[in-house]
PDB file of C-alpha atoms in Angstrom:
ATOM      1  CA  MET A   1       0.000   0.000   0.000  1.00 56.00           C
ATOM      2  CA  GLU A   2       2.967   2.309   0.351  1.00 61.00           C
ATOM      3  CA  ARG A   3       3.438   2.561  -3.430  1.00 67.00           C
ATOM      4  CA  LYS A   4       0.001   3.925  -4.360  1.00 78.00           C
ATOM      5  CA  PRO A   5       0.356   7.354  -2.733  1.00 87.00           C
ATOM      6  CA  ASP A   6       3.763   7.710  -4.403  1.00 90.00           C
ATOM      7  CA  MET A   7       2.263   6.914  -7.799  1.00 91.00           C
ATOM      8  CA  ILE A   8      -0.578   9.374  -7.237  1.00 92.00           C
ATOM      9  CA  ARG A   9       1.895  12.088  -6.240  1.00 94.00           C
ATOM     10  CA  ALA A  10       3.978  11.373  -9.328  1.00 94.00           C
ATOM     11  CA  LEU A  11       0.949  11.581 -11.614  1.00 95.00           C
ATOM     12  CA  VAL A  12      -0.211  14.831 -10.010  1.00 96.00           C
ATOM     13  CA  PHE A  13       3.309  16.246 -10.317  1.00 97.00           C
ATOM     14  CA  ILE A  14       3.477  15.344 -14.020  1.00 97.00           C
ATOM     15  CA  PHE A  15       0.032  16.877 -14.563  1.00 98.00           C
ATOM     16  CA  VAL A  16       1.048  20.133 -12.849  1.00 97.00           C
ATOM     17  CA  ILE A  17       4.276  20.325 -14.871  1.00 97.00           C
ATOM     18  CA  GLY A  18       2.239  19.806 -18.045  1.00 96.00           C
ATOM     19  CA  LEU A  19      -0.119  22.626 -17.083  1.00 95.00           C
ATOM     20  CA  ALA A  20       2.813  24.938 -16.373  1.00 94.00           C
ATOM     21  CA  VAL A  21       4.457  24.166 -19.707  1.00 93.00           C
ATOM     22  CA  THR A  22       1.171  24.686 -21.543  1.00 94.00           C
ATOM     23  CA  GLY A  23       0.606  27.991 -19.772  1.00 91.00           C
ATOM     24  CA  LEU A  24       4.084  29.278 -20.550  1.00 88.00           C
ATOM     25  CA  THR A  25       3.778  28.197 -24.174  1.00 88.00           C
ATOM     26  CA  THR A  26       0.422  29.956 -24.495  1.00 87.00           C
ATOM     27  CA  LEU A  27       1.836  33.144 -22.982  1.00 82.00           C
ATOM     28  CA  HIS A  28       4.818  33.041 -25.325  1.00 79.00           C
ATOM     29  CA  ALA A  29       2.587  32.457 -28.360  1.00 78.00           C
ATOM     30  CA  SER A  30       0.255  35.334 -27.465  1.00 76.00           C
ATOM     31  CA  GLU A  31       3.037  37.936 -27.240  1.00 70.00           C
ATOM     32  CA  PRO A  32       2.880  40.411 -30.127  1.00 73.00           C
ATOM     33  CA  LYS A  33       5.540  39.930 -32.761  1.00 65.00           C
ATOM     34  CA  SER A  34       7.509  43.055 -33.553  1.00 58.00           C
ATOM     35  CA  ARG A  35       8.334  42.956 -37.254  1.00 51.00           C
ATOM     36  CA  ALA A  36       9.337  39.299 -37.127  1.00 52.00           C
ATOM     37  CA  ALA A  37       8.747  38.926 -40.879  1.00 50.00           C
ATOM     38  CA  ASP A  38      11.195  41.748 -41.618  1.00 48.00           C
ATOM     39  CA  VAL A  39      13.906  40.052 -39.620  1.00 54.00           C
ATOM     40  CA  VAL A  40      13.287  36.564 -40.980  1.00 56.00           C
ATOM     41  CA  ASN A  41      13.216  37.339 -44.712  1.00 57.00           C
ATOM     42  CA  PRO A  42      13.543  40.995 -45.772  1.00 58.00           C
ATOM     43  CA  SER A  43      13.804  40.002 -49.451  1.00 61.00           C
ATOM     44  CA  LEU A  44      10.103  39.142 -49.491  1.00 58.00           C
ATOM     45  CA  LEU A  45       9.201  42.705 -48.574  1.00 56.00           C
ATOM     46  CA  SER A  46      11.550  44.324 -51.090  1.00 57.00           C
ATOM     47  CA  SER A  47      10.237  42.166 -53.955  1.00 52.00           C
ATOM     48  CA  ALA A  48       6.651  43.036 -53.037  1.00 49.00           C
ATOM     49  CA  ASP A  49       7.409  46.765 -53.387  1.00 50.00           C
ATOM     50  CA  GLU A  50       8.561  46.415 -57.011  1.00 51.00           C
TER      51      GLU A  50
END
């Protein structure tokens, strides 16, 4: 019987870590991008102006 509480704690710990990672990923994805397209490939913008 000693193993079951340890397994439950491990599962809860993994679940909480998963929630934290999901939350941080969502926060990172929702940050506004500041001219990321200009930095990645400026040639696309210059060819569109022509």
